[in-house]
mmCIF file of C-alpha atoms in Angstrom:
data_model
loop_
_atom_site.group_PDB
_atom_site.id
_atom_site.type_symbol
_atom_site.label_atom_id
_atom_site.label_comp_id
_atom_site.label_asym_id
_atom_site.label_seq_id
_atom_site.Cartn_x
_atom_site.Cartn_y
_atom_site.Cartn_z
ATOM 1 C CA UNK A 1 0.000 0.000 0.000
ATOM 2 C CA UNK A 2 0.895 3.074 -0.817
ATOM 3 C CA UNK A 3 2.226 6.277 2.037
ATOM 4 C CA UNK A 4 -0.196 7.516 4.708
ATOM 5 C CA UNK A 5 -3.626 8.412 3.682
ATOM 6 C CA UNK A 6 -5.143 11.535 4.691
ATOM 7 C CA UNK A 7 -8.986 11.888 6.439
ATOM 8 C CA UNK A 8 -10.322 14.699 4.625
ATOM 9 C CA UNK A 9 -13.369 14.595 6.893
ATOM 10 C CA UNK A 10 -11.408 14.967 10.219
ATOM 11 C CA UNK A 11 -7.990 16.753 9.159
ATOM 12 C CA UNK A 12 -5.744 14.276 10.220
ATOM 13 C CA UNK A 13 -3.974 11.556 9.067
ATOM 14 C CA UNK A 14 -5.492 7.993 8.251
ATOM 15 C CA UNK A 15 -4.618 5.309 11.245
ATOM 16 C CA UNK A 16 -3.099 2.141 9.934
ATOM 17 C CA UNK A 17 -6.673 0.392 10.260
ATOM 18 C CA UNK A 18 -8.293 3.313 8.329
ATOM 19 C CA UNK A 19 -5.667 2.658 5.576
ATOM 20 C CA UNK A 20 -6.461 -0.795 5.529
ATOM 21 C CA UNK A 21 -10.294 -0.108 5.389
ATOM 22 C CA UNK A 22 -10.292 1.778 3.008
ATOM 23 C CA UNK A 23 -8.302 0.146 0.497
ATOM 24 C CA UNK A 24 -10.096 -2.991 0.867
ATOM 25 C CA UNK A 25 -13.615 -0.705 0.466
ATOM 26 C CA UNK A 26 -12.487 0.771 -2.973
ATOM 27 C CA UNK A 27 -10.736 -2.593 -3.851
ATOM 28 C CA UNK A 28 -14.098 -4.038 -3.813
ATOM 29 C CA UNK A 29 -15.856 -1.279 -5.158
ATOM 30 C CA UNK A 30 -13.471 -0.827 -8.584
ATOM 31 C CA UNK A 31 -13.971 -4.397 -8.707
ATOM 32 C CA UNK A 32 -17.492 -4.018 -8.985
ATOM 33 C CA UNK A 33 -17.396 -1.846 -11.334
ATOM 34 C CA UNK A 34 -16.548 -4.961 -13.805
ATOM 35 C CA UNK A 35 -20.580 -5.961 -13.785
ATOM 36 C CA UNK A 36 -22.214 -3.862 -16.458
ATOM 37 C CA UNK A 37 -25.493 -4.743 -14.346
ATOM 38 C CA UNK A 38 -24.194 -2.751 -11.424
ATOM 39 C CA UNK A 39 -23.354 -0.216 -13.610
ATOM 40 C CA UNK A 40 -27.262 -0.007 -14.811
ATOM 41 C CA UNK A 41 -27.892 0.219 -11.193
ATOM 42 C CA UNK A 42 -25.746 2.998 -10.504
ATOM 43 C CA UNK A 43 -26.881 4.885 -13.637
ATOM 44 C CA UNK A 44 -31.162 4.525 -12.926
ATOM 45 C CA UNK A 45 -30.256 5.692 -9.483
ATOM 46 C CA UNK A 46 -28.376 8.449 -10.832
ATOM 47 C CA UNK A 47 -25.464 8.144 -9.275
ATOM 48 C CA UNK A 48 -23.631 9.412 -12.564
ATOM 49 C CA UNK A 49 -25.142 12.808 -12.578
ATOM 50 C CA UNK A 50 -23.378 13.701 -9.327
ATOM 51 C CA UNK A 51 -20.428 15.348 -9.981
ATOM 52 C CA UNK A 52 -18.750 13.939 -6.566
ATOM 53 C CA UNK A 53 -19.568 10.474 -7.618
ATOM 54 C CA UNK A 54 -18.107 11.622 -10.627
ATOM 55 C CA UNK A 55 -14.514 13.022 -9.244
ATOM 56 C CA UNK A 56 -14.818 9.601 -7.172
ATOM 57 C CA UNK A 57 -14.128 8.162 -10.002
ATOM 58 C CA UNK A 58 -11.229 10.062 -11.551
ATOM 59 C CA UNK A 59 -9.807 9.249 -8.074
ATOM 60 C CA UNK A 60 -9.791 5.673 -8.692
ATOM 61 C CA UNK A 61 -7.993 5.764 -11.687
ATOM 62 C CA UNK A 62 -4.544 4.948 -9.360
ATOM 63 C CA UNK A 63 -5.738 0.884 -9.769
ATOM 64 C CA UNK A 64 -4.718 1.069 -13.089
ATOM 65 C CA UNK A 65 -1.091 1.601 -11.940
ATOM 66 C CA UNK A 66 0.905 -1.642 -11.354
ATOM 67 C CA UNK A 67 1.130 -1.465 -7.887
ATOM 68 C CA UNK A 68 -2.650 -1.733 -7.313
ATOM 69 C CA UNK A 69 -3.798 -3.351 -10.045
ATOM 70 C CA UNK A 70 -1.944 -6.309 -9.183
ATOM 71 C CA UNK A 71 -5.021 -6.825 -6.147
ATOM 72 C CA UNK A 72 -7.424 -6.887 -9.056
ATOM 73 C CA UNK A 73 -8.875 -9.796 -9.538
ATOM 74 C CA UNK A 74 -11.398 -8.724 -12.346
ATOM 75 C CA UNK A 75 -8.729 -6.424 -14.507
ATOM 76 C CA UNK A 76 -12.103 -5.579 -16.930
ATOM 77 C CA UNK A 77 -13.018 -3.199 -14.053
ATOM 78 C CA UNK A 78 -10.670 -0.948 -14.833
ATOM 79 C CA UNK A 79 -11.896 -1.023 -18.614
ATOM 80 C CA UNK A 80 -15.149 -0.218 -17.369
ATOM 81 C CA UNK A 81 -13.373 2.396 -14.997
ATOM 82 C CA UNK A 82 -11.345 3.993 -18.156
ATOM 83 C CA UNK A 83 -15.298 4.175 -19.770
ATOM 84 C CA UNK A 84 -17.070 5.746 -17.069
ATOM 85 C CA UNK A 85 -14.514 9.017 -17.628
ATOM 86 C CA UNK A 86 -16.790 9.597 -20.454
ATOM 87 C CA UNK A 87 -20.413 11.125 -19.929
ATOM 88 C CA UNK A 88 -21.753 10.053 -23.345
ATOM 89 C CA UNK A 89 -20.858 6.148 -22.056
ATOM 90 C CA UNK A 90 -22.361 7.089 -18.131
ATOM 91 C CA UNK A 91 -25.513 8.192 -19.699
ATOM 92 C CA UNK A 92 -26.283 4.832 -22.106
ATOM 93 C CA UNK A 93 -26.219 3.232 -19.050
ATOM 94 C CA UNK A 94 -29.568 4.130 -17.475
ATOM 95 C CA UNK A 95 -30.801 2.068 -20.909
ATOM 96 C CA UNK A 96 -31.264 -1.630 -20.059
ATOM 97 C CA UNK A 97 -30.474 -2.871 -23.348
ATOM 98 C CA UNK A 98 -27.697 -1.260 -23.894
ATOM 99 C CA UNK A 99 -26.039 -2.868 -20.598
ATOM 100 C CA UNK A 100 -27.406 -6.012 -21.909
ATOM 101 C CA UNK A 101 -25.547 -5.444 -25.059
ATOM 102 C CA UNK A 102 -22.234 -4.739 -23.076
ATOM 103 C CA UNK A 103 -23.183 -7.836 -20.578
ATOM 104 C CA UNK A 104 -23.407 -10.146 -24.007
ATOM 105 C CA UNK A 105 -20.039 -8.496 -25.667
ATOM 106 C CA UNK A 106 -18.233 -9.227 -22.152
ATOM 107 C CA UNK A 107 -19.325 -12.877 -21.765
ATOM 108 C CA UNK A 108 -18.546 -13.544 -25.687
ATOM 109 C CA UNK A 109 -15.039 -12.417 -25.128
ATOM 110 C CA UNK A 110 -14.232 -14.725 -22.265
ATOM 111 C CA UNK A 111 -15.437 -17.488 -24.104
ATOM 112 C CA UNK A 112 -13.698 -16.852 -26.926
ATOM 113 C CA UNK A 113 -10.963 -16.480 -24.191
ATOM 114 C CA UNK A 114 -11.302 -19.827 -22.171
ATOM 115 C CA UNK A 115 -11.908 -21.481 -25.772
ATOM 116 C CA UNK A 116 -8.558 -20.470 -27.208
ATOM 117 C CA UNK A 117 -6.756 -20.942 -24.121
ATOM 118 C CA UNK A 118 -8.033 -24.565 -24.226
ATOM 119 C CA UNK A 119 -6.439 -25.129 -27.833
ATOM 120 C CA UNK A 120 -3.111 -24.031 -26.546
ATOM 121 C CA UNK A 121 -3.453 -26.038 -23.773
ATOM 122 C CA UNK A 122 -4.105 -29.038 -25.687
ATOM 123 C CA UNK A 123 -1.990 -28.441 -28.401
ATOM 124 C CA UNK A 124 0.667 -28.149 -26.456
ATOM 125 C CA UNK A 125 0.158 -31.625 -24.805
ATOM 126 C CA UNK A 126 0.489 -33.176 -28.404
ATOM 127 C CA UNK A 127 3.676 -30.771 -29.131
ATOM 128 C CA UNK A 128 5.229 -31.567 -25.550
ATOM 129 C CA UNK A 129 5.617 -27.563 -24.771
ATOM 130 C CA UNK A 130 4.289 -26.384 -21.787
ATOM 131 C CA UNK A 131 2.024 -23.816 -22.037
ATOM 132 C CA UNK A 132 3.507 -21.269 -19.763
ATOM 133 C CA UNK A 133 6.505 -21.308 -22.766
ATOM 134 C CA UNK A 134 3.963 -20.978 -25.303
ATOM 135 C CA UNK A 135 2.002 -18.265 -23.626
ATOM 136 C CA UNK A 136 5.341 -16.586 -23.088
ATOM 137 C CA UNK A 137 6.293 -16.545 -26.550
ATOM 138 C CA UNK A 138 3.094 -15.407 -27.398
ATOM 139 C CA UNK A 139 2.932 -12.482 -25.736
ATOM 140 C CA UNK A 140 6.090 -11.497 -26.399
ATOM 141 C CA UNK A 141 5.607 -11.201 -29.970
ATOM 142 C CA UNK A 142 1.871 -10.099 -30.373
ATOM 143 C CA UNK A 143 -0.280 -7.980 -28.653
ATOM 144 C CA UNK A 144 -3.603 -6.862 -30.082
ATOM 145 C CA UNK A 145 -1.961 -6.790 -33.664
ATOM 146 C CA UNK A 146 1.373 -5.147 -32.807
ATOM 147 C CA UNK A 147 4.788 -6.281 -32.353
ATOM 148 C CA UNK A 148 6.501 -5.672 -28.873
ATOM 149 C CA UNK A 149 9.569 -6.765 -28.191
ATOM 150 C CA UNK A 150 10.649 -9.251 -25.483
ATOM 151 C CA UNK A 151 11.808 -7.648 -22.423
ATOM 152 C CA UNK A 152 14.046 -9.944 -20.254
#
């Protein structure tokens, strides 16, 4: 975790515990913010007309930097997070179908996901690779389309 925190609220610094807290509070919440369902929620309860709700947000852009984000365990939160900097995107979600929509998309790509994942996997079986060298080579030369170079 990062240096002390400061309590706005009461003017002085964040306790250990308080620290704690309240990483494990916005932890959950950013998390959360993966489920385009809870996102309706927010939206029809207008949650993303409030411009505090709204600076809340810009706040919790720091999970996107390494040392946070490795707590995620739903990294599409922080897609979602990256959206909902955007009014036009805050106010489609009051509409049901288009969270449906974005529900559909999400599930599609972690099947497509799990189902390619599974090919390696079993490819690799046949091949004798594991697939932790296979994944590693992969990455290393492709990333949505571009070339990276390895870094060692």
């Amino acid at each position: 975790m990062a240096g002390k925190g400061w309590n706005y609220v009461a003017g002085v610094p964040e306790t250990d515990e308080q620290q704690r807290l309240r990483f494990q509070i916005e932890l959950e919440f950013v998390q959360c913010l993966g489920n385009p369902n809870y996102l309706n929620f927010l939206a029809q309860r207008g949650y993303f007309k409030d411009n505090t709700f709204i600076n809340y947000l810009k706040y919790l852009q720091y999970w996107k930097e390494p040392d946070y984000a490795k707590y995620l365990k739903y990294p599409m939160c922080l897609y979602f997070l990256d959206l909902l900097q955007y009014e036009h995107f805050r106010r489609e979600l009051v509409n049901a179908q288009c969270t449906k929509f974005i529900d559909d998309q999400q599930i599609l790509l972690w099947q497509h996901y799990t189902r390619r994942r599974s090919r390696l996997l079993q490819s690799n079986v046949t091949n004798g690779t594991t697939a932790e060298q296979t994944l590693n080579n992969q990455n290393s030369t492709q990333s949505n389309g571009h070339v990276n170079a390895k870094i060692s």
